[in-house]
PDB file of N, CA and C in Angstrom:
ATOM      1  N   MET A 442      89.489  63.317 -33.659  1.00 54.00           N
ATOM      2  CA  MET A 442      88.104  63.730 -33.504  1.00 54.00           C
ATOM      3  C   MET A 442      87.165  62.604 -33.933  1.00 54.00           C
ATOM      4  N   LYS A 443      87.498  61.955 -35.050  1.00 52.00           N
ATOM      5  CA  LYS A 443      86.655  60.887 -35.569  1.00 52.00           C
ATOM      6  C   LYS A 443      86.607  59.710 -34.596  1.00 52.00           C
ATOM      7  N   LYS A 444      87.728  59.435 -33.903  1.00 55.00           N
ATOM      8  CA  LYS A 444      87.784  58.333 -32.949  1.00 55.00           C
ATOM      9  C   LYS A 444      86.901  58.592 -31.735  1.00 55.00           C
ATOM     10  N   ILE A 445      86.676  59.831 -31.397  1.00 53.00           N
ATOM     11  CA  ILE A 445      85.821  60.178 -30.257  1.00 53.00           C
ATOM     12  C   ILE A 445      84.356  60.224 -30.685  1.00 53.00           C
ATOM     13  N   LEU A 446      84.088  60.714 -31.855  1.00 48.00           N
ATOM     14  CA  LEU A 446      82.718  60.900 -32.328  1.00 48.00           C
ATOM     15  C   LEU A 446      81.987  59.577 -32.553  1.00 48.00           C
ATOM     16  N   VAL A 447      82.636  58.588 -33.125  1.00 52.00           N
ATOM     17  CA  VAL A 447      81.990  57.302 -33.418  1.00 52.00           C
ATOM     18  C   VAL A 447      81.515  56.606 -32.141  1.00 52.00           C
ATOM     19  N   PRO A 448      82.355  56.445 -31.102  1.00 53.00           N
ATOM     20  CA  PRO A 448      81.853  55.811 -29.870  1.00 53.00           C
ATOM     21  C   PRO A 448      80.732  56.614 -29.210  1.00 53.00           C
ATOM     22  N   PHE A 449      80.833  57.945 -29.291  1.00 52.00           N
ATOM     23  CA  PHE A 449      79.784  58.781 -28.716  1.00 52.00           C
ATOM     24  C   PHE A 449      78.447  58.541 -29.415  1.00 52.00           C
ATOM     25  N   LEU A 450      78.447  58.492 -30.729  1.00 48.00           N
ATOM     26  CA  LEU A 450      77.211  58.259 -31.475  1.00 48.00           C
ATOM     27  C   LEU A 450      76.649  56.863 -31.215  1.00 48.00           C
ATOM     28  N   LEU A 451      77.521  55.872 -31.086  1.00 53.00           N
ATOM     29  CA  LEU A 451      77.058  54.518 -30.761  1.00 53.00           C
ATOM     30  C   LEU A 451      76.432  54.470 -29.368  1.00 53.00           C
ATOM     31  N   ALA A 452      77.037  55.145 -28.409  1.00 56.00           N
ATOM     32  CA  ALA A 452      76.487  55.188 -27.052  1.00 56.00           C
ATOM     33  C   ALA A 452      75.146  55.908 -27.041  1.00 56.00           C
ATOM     34  N   LEU A 453      75.034  56.984 -27.791  1.00 52.00           N
ATOM     35  CA  LEU A 453      73.782  57.732 -27.867  1.00 52.00           C
ATOM     36  C   LEU A 453      72.666  56.882 -28.469  1.00 52.00           C
ATOM     37  N   ALA A 454      72.966  56.135 -29.505  1.00 56.00           N
ATOM     38  CA  ALA A 454      71.969  55.249 -30.117  1.00 56.00           C
ATOM     39  C   ALA A 454      71.549  54.158 -29.151  1.00 56.00           C
ATOM     40  N   SER A 455      72.483  53.640 -28.387  1.00 57.00           N
ATOM     41  CA  SER A 455      72.179  52.594 -27.406  1.00 57.00           C
ATOM     42  C   SER A 455      71.251  53.109 -26.320  1.00 57.00           C
ATOM     43  N   VAL A 456      71.508  54.301 -25.810  1.00 51.00           N
ATOM     44  CA  VAL A 456      70.658  54.891 -24.767  1.00 51.00           C
ATOM     45  C   VAL A 456      69.267  55.166 -25.316  1.00 51.00           C
ATOM     46  N   SER A 457      69.171  55.660 -26.531  1.00 49.00           N
ATOM     47  CA  SER A 457      67.865  55.937 -27.137  1.00 49.00           C
ATOM     48  C   SER A 457      67.050  54.665 -27.294  1.00 49.00           C
ATOM     49  N   ALA A 458      67.676  53.589 -27.721  1.00 48.00           N
ATOM     50  CA  ALA A 458      66.970  52.315 -27.890  1.00 48.00           C
ATOM     51  C   ALA A 458      66.513  51.765 -26.554  1.00 48.00           C
ATOM     52  N   SER A 459      67.321  51.922 -25.511  1.00 47.00           N
ATOM     53  CA  SER A 459      66.924  51.393 -24.201  1.00 47.00           C
ATOM     54  C   SER A 459      65.764  52.183 -23.618  1.00 47.00           C
ATOM     55  N   GLN A 460      65.657  53.461 -23.911  1.00 50.00           N
ATOM     56  CA  GLN A 460      64.538  54.260 -23.412  1.00 50.00           C
ATOM     57  C   GLN A 460      63.224  53.797 -24.029  1.00 50.00           C
ATOM     58  N   VAL A 461      63.243  53.417 -25.290  1.00 53.00           N
ATOM     59  CA  VAL A 461      62.041  52.899 -25.940  1.00 53.00           C
ATOM     60  C   VAL A 461      61.632  51.584 -25.295  1.00 53.00           C
ATOM     61  N   ALA A 462      62.592  50.733 -24.986  1.00 58.00           N
ATOM     62  CA  ALA A 462      62.297  49.435 -24.374  1.00 58.00           C
ATOM     63  C   ALA A 462      61.736  49.589 -22.967  1.00 58.00           C
ATOM     64  N   LEU A 463      62.086  50.659 -22.263  1.00 62.00           N
ATOM     65  CA  LEU A 463      61.619  50.868 -20.893  1.00 62.00           C
ATOM     66  C   LEU A 463      60.292  51.615 -20.820  1.00 62.00           C
ATOM     67  N   ALA A 464      59.718  51.994 -21.936  1.00 66.00           N
ATOM     68  CA  ALA A 464      58.453  52.718 -21.928  1.00 66.00           C
ATOM     69  C   ALA A 464      57.359  51.862 -21.310  1.00 66.00           C
ATOM     70  N   ALA A 465      56.477  52.511 -20.555  1.00 72.00           N
ATOM     71  CA  ALA A 465      55.394  51.791 -19.884  1.00 72.00           C
ATOM     72  C   ALA A 465      54.421  51.224 -20.911  1.00 72.00           C
ATOM     73  N   LYS A 466      54.032  49.984 -20.693  1.00 78.00           N
ATOM     74  CA  LYS A 466      53.069  49.336 -21.573  1.00 78.00           C
ATOM     75  C   LYS A 466      51.888  48.879 -20.742  1.00 78.00           C
ATOM     76  N   LYS A 467      50.705  48.925 -21.339  1.00 87.00           N
ATOM     77  CA  LYS A 467      49.505  48.470 -20.662  1.00 87.00           C
ATOM     78  C   LYS A 467      49.442  46.950 -20.739  1.00 87.00           C
ATOM     79  N   GLY A 468      49.031  46.332 -19.672  1.00 90.00           N
ATOM     80  CA  GLY A 468      48.927  44.881 -19.661  1.00 90.00           C
ATOM     81  C   GLY A 468      48.491  44.381 -18.303  1.00 90.00           C
ATOM     82  N   GLY A 469      48.552  43.086 -18.116  1.00 93.00           N
ATOM     83  CA  GLY A 469      48.159  42.494 -16.848  1.00 93.00           C
ATOM     84  C   GLY A 469      48.075  40.990 -16.955  1.00 93.00           C
ATOM     85  N   THR A 470      47.398  40.397 -15.984  1.00 93.00           N
ATOM     86  CA  THR A 470      47.271  38.941 -15.957  1.00 93.00           C
ATOM     87  C   THR A 470      45.875  38.518 -16.383  1.00 93.00           C
ATOM     88  N   CYS A 471      45.810  37.354 -16.977  1.00 93.00           N
ATOM     89  CA  CYS A 471      44.549  36.733 -17.370  1.00 93.00           C
ATOM     90  C   CYS A 471      44.593  35.290 -16.882  1.00 93.00           C
ATOM     91  N   TYR A 472      43.444  34.763 -16.520  1.00 92.00           N
ATOM     92  CA  TYR A 472      43.415  33.384 -16.038  1.00 92.00           C
ATOM     93  C   TYR A 472      42.316  32.598 -16.737  1.00 92.00           C
ATOM     94  N   SER A 473      42.478  31.286 -16.717  1.00 92.00           N
ATOM     95  CA  SER A 473      41.519  30.381 -17.341  1.00 92.00           C
ATOM     96  C   SER A 473      41.335  29.165 -16.451  1.00 92.00           C
ATOM     97  N   MET A 474      40.115  28.737 -16.313  1.00 88.00           N
ATOM     98  CA  MET A 474      39.823  27.528 -15.549  1.00 88.00           C
ATOM     99  C   MET A 474      39.364  26.402 -16.471  1.00 88.00           C
ATOM    100  N   ASN A 475      39.444  26.602 -17.794  1.00 80.00           N
ATOM    101  CA  ASN A 475      38.967  25.590 -18.747  1.00 80.00           C
ATOM    102  C   ASN A 475      40.060  25.208 -19.744  1.00 80.00           C
ATOM    103  N   ASN A 476      41.152  24.689 -19.246  1.00 79.00           N
ATOM    104  CA  ASN A 476      42.248  24.190 -20.089  1.00 79.00           C
ATOM    105  C   ASN A 476      42.910  25.260 -20.953  1.00 79.00           C
ATOM    106  N   GLY A 477      42.834  26.511 -20.554  1.00 81.00           N
ATOM    107  CA  GLY A 477      43.536  27.571 -21.269  1.00 81.00           C
ATOM    108  C   GLY A 477      42.949  27.952 -22.603  1.00 81.00           C
ATOM    109  N   GLU A 478      41.688  27.634 -22.848  1.00 88.00           N
ATOM    110  CA  GLU A 478      41.078  27.979 -24.135  1.00 88.00           C
ATOM    111  C   GLU A 478      40.508  29.393 -24.131  1.00 88.00           C
ATOM    112  N   GLN A 479      39.880  29.794 -23.052  1.00 93.00           N
ATOM    113  CA  GLN A 479      39.288  31.119 -22.918  1.00 93.00           C
ATOM    114  C   GLN A 479      39.791  31.746 -21.618  1.00 93.00           C
ATOM    115  N   TYR A 480      40.301  32.971 -21.705  1.00 93.00           N
ATOM    116  CA  TYR A 480      40.889  33.654 -20.551  1.00 93.00           C
ATOM    117  C   TYR A 480      40.019  34.821 -20.109  1.00 93.00           C
ATOM    118  N   THR A 481      39.991  35.056 -18.810  1.00 93.00           N
ATOM    119  CA  THR A 481      39.328  36.209 -18.228  1.00 93.00           C
ATOM    120  C   THR A 481      40.405  37.206 -17.839  1.00 93.00           C
ATOM    121  N   CYS A 482      40.276  38.430 -18.329  1.00 92.00           N
ATOM    122  CA  CYS A 482      41.248  39.490 -18.044  1.00 92.00           C
ATOM    123  C   CYS A 482      40.497  40.631 -17.368  1.00 92.00           C
ATOM    124  N   SER A 483      40.674  40.779 -16.069  1.00 85.00           N
ATOM    125  CA  SER A 483      39.889  41.749 -15.311  1.00 85.00           C
ATOM    126  C   SER A 483      40.141  43.187 -15.752  1.00 85.00           C
ATOM    127  N   PHE A 484      41.323  43.494 -16.252  1.00 88.00           N
ATOM    128  CA  PHE A 484      41.606  44.870 -16.653  1.00 88.00           C
ATOM    129  C   PHE A 484      41.016  45.206 -18.023  1.00 88.00           C
ATOM    130  N   LEU A 485      40.599  44.200 -18.795  1.00 88.00           N
ATOM    131  CA  LEU A 485      39.959  44.450 -20.088  1.00 88.00           C
ATOM    132  C   LEU A 485      38.447  44.480 -19.944  1.00 88.00           C
ATOM    133  N   ASN A 486      37.880  43.369 -19.543  1.00 83.00           N
ATOM    134  CA  ASN A 486      36.435  43.265 -19.329  1.00 83.00           C
ATOM    135  C   ASN A 486      36.214  41.973 -18.551  1.00 83.00           C
ATOM    136  N   ALA A 487      35.908  42.098 -17.271  1.00 79.00           N
ATOM    137  CA  ALA A 487      35.825  40.925 -16.389  1.00 79.00           C
ATOM    138  C   ALA A 487      34.715  39.958 -16.794  1.00 79.00           C
ATOM    139  N   LYS A 488      33.715  40.416 -17.532  1.00 86.00           N
ATOM    140  CA  LYS A 488      32.592  39.546 -17.895  1.00 86.00           C
ATOM    141  C   LYS A 488      32.816  38.814 -19.215  1.00 86.00           C
ATOM    142  N   GLN A 489      33.796  39.232 -19.981  1.00 92.00           N
ATOM    143  CA  GLN A 489      34.043  38.633 -21.294  1.00 92.00           C
ATOM    144  C   GLN A 489      35.253  37.709 -21.220  1.00 92.00           C
ATOM    145  N   ARG A 490      35.209  36.637 -22.001  1.00 93.00           N
ATOM    146  CA  ARG A 490      36.342  35.710 -22.077  1.00 93.00           C
ATOM    147  C   ARG A 490      37.017  35.880 -23.433  1.00 93.00           C
ATOM    148  N   PHE A 491      38.344  35.748 -23.433  1.00 94.00           N
ATOM    149  CA  PHE A 491      39.144  35.976 -24.632  1.00 94.00           C
ATOM    150  C   PHE A 491      39.995  34.756 -24.937  1.00 94.00           C
ATOM    151  N   SER A 492      40.122  34.428 -26.211  1.00 93.00           N
ATOM    152  CA  SER A 492      41.101  33.415 -26.617  1.00 93.00           C
ATOM    153  C   SER A 492      42.432  34.145 -26.829  1.00 93.00           C
ATOM    154  N   VAL A 493      43.509  33.400 -26.957  1.00 93.00           N
ATOM    155  CA  VAL A 493      44.807  34.019 -27.219  1.00 93.00           C
ATOM    156  C   VAL A 493      44.757  34.768 -28.548  1.00 93.00           C
ATOM    157  N   GLU A 494      44.068  34.206 -29.527  1.00 95.00           N
ATOM    158  CA  GLU A 494      43.925  34.880 -30.822  1.00 95.00           C
ATOM    159  C   GLU A 494      43.187  36.208 -30.670  1.00 95.00           C
ATOM    160  N   ASP A 495      42.122  36.231 -29.851  1.00 94.00           N
ATOM    161  CA  ASP A 495      41.395  37.479 -29.600  1.00 94.00           C
ATOM    162  C   ASP A 495      42.313  38.533 -28.988  1.00 94.00           C
ATOM    163  N   LEU A 496      43.148  38.103 -28.053  1.00 94.00           N
ATOM    164  CA  LEU A 496      44.064  39.038 -27.394  1.00 94.00           C
ATOM    165  C   LEU A 496      45.062  39.612 -28.396  1.00 94.00           C
ATOM    166  N   TYR A 497      45.610  38.767 -29.264  1.00 95.00           N
ATOM    167  CA  TYR A 497      46.546  39.252 -30.287  1.00 95.00           C
ATOM    168  C   TYR A 497      45.845  40.208 -31.246  1.00 95.00           C
ATOM    169  N   ASN A 498      44.618  39.888 -31.639  1.00 95.00           N
ATOM    170  CA  ASN A 498      43.866  40.763 -32.539  1.00 95.00           C
ATOM    171  C   ASN A 498      43.505  42.085 -31.880  1.00 95.00           C
ATOM    172  N   SER A 499      43.469  42.118 -30.543  1.00 92.00           N
ATOM    173  CA  SER A 499      43.176  43.346 -29.804  1.00 92.00           C
ATOM    174  C   SER A 499      44.433  44.170 -29.544  1.00 92.00           C
ATOM    175  N   GLY A 500      45.588  43.694 -30.007  1.00 94.00           N
ATOM    176  CA  GLY A 500      46.819  44.453 -29.854  1.00 94.00           C
ATOM    177  C   GLY A 500      47.663  44.059 -28.659  1.00 94.00           C
ATOM    178  N   TYR A 501      47.403  42.905 -28.070  1.00 95.00           N
ATOM    179  CA  TYR A 501      48.192  42.421 -26.933  1.00 95.00           C
ATOM    180  C   TYR A 501      49.023  41.223 -27.363  1.00 95.00           C
ATOM    181  N   ARG A 502      50.057  40.928 -26.582  1.00 95.00           N
ATOM    182  CA  ARG A 502      50.856  39.734 -26.821  1.00 95.00           C
ATOM    183  C   ARG A 502      51.107  39.043 -25.492  1.00 95.00           C
ATOM    184  N   VAL A 503      51.263  37.744 -25.536  1.00 95.00           N
ATOM    185  CA  VAL A 503      51.531  36.955 -24.335  1.00 95.00           C
ATOM    186  C   VAL A 503      53.028  37.037 -24.052  1.00 95.00           C
ATOM    187  N   VAL A 504      53.375  37.451 -22.830  1.00 95.00           N
ATOM    188  CA  VAL A 504      54.791  37.548 -22.466  1.00 95.00           C
ATOM    189  C   VAL A 504      55.198  36.471 -21.464  1.00 95.00           C
ATOM    190  N   ALA A 505      54.216  35.833 -20.820  1.00 95.00           N
ATOM    191  CA  ALA A 505      54.537  34.753 -19.874  1.00 95.00           C
ATOM    192  C   ALA A 505      53.324  33.845 -19.736  1.00 95.00           C
ATOM    193  N   TYR A 506      53.592  32.586 -19.404  1.00 94.00           N
ATOM    194  CA  TYR A 506      52.545  31.584 -19.230  1.00 94.00           C
ATOM    195  C   TYR A 506      52.889  30.736 -18.013  1.00 94.00           C
ATOM    196  N   ARG A 507      51.891  30.492 -17.162  1.00 92.00           N
ATOM    197  CA  ARG A 507      52.089  29.601 -16.025  1.00 92.00           C
ATOM    198  C   ARG A 507      51.160  28.420 -16.198  1.00 92.00           C
ATOM    199  N   ALA A 508      51.747  27.255 -16.310  1.00 88.00           N
ATOM    200  CA  ALA A 508      50.967  26.026 -16.467  1.00 88.00           C
ATOM    201  C   ALA A 508      50.309  25.676 -15.141  1.00 88.00           C
ATOM    202  N   PRO A 509      49.204  24.951 -15.201  1.00 86.00           N
ATOM    203  CA  PRO A 509      48.536  24.572 -13.957  1.00 86.00           C
ATOM    204  C   PRO A 509      49.385  23.599 -13.144  1.00 86.00           C
ATOM    205  N   ILE A 510      49.227  23.693 -11.837  1.00 85.00           N
ATOM    206  CA  ILE A 510      49.885  22.736 -10.949  1.00 85.00           C
ATOM    207  C   ILE A 510      48.906  21.599 -10.680  1.00 85.00           C
ATOM    208  N   PRO A 511      49.359  20.452 -10.195  1.00 86.00           N
ATOM    209  CA  PRO A 511      48.462  19.301 -10.022  1.00 86.00           C
ATOM    210  C   PRO A 511      47.228  19.570  -9.154  1.00 86.00           C
ATOM    211  N   THR A 512      47.322  20.497  -8.215  1.00 86.00           N
ATOM    212  CA  THR A 512      46.176  20.747  -7.328  1.00 86.00           C
ATOM    213  C   THR A 512      45.247  21.843  -7.832  1.00 86.00           C
ATOM    214  N   SER A 513      45.556  22.459  -8.967  1.00 84.00           N
ATOM    215  CA  SER A 513      44.722  23.544  -9.480  1.00 84.00           C
ATOM    216  C   SER A 513      44.657  23.481 -11.004  1.00 84.00           C
ATOM    217  N   PRO A 514      43.469  23.643 -11.583  1.00 86.00           N
ATOM    218  CA  PRO A 514      43.355  23.621 -13.046  1.00 86.00           C
ATOM    219  C   PRO A 514      43.597  24.988 -13.697  1.00 86.00           C
ATOM    220  N   ALA A 515      43.976  25.981 -12.914  1.00 89.00           N
ATOM    221  CA  ALA A 515      44.076  27.347 -13.435  1.00 89.00           C
ATOM    222  C   ALA A 515      45.306  27.538 -14.321  1.00 89.00           C
ATOM    223  N   HIS A 516      45.074  28.095 -15.499  1.00 91.00           N
ATOM    224  CA  HIS A 516      46.142  28.532 -16.400  1.00 91.00           C
ATOM    225  C   HIS A 516      46.227  30.046 -16.243  1.00 91.00           C
ATOM    226  N   MET A 517      47.424  30.613 -16.293  1.00 94.00           N
ATOM    227  CA  MET A 517      47.571  32.053 -16.180  1.00 94.00           C
ATOM    228  C   MET A 517      48.544  32.548 -17.243  1.00 94.00           C
ATOM    229  N   ILE A 518      48.199  33.674 -17.869  1.00 94.00           N
ATOM    230  CA  ILE A 518      49.107  34.316 -18.815  1.00 94.00           C
ATOM    231  C   ILE A 518      49.281  35.771 -18.402  1.00 94.00           C
ATOM    232  N   ILE A 519      50.411  36.326 -18.750  1.00 94.00           N
ATOM    233  CA  ILE A 519      50.659  37.750 -18.572  1.00 94.00           C
ATOM    234  C   ILE A 519      50.755  38.336 -19.965  1.00 94.00           C
ATOM    235  N   ILE A 520      49.985  39.404 -20.202  1.00 95.00           N
ATOM    236  CA  ILE A 520      49.957  40.012 -21.529  1.00 95.00           C
ATOM    237  C   ILE A 520      50.341  41.481 -21.425  1.00 95.00           C
ATOM    238  N   GLU A 521      50.793  42.039 -22.546  1.00 95.00           N
ATOM    239  CA  GLU A 521      51.083  43.464 -22.629  1.00 95.00           C
ATOM    240  C   GLU A 521      50.775  43.941 -24.038  1.00 95.00           C
ATOM    241  N   GLN A 522      50.615  45.255 -24.176  1.00 92.00           N
ATOM    242  CA  GLN A 522      50.362  45.813 -25.496  1.00 92.00           C
ATOM    243  C   GLN A 522      51.563  45.594 -26.389  1.00 92.00           C
ATOM    244  N   GLN A 523      51.290  45.358 -27.670  1.00 87.00           N
ATOM    245  CA  GLN A 523      52.384  45.161 -28.638  1.00 87.00           C
ATOM    246  C   GLN A 523      52.967  46.493 -29.032  1.00 87.00           C
TER     247      GLN A 523
END
């Protein structure tokens, strides 16, 4: 009985942890045309610019960054709620 119960409990814990990781999080893309210092995030407030520090203080984290290509000065980040 003990040999069956331990793997079952481990599998149950694994499934529970994966469900938390798959929960929907709010986020989106932000872009910058000034060397990545201030970002515009249309889903937050299209008229306001945010620094990365501002985004972290607002409860978001950067999950991806796209560096500018030679023909475009645009920096892009993808953020999500922490």
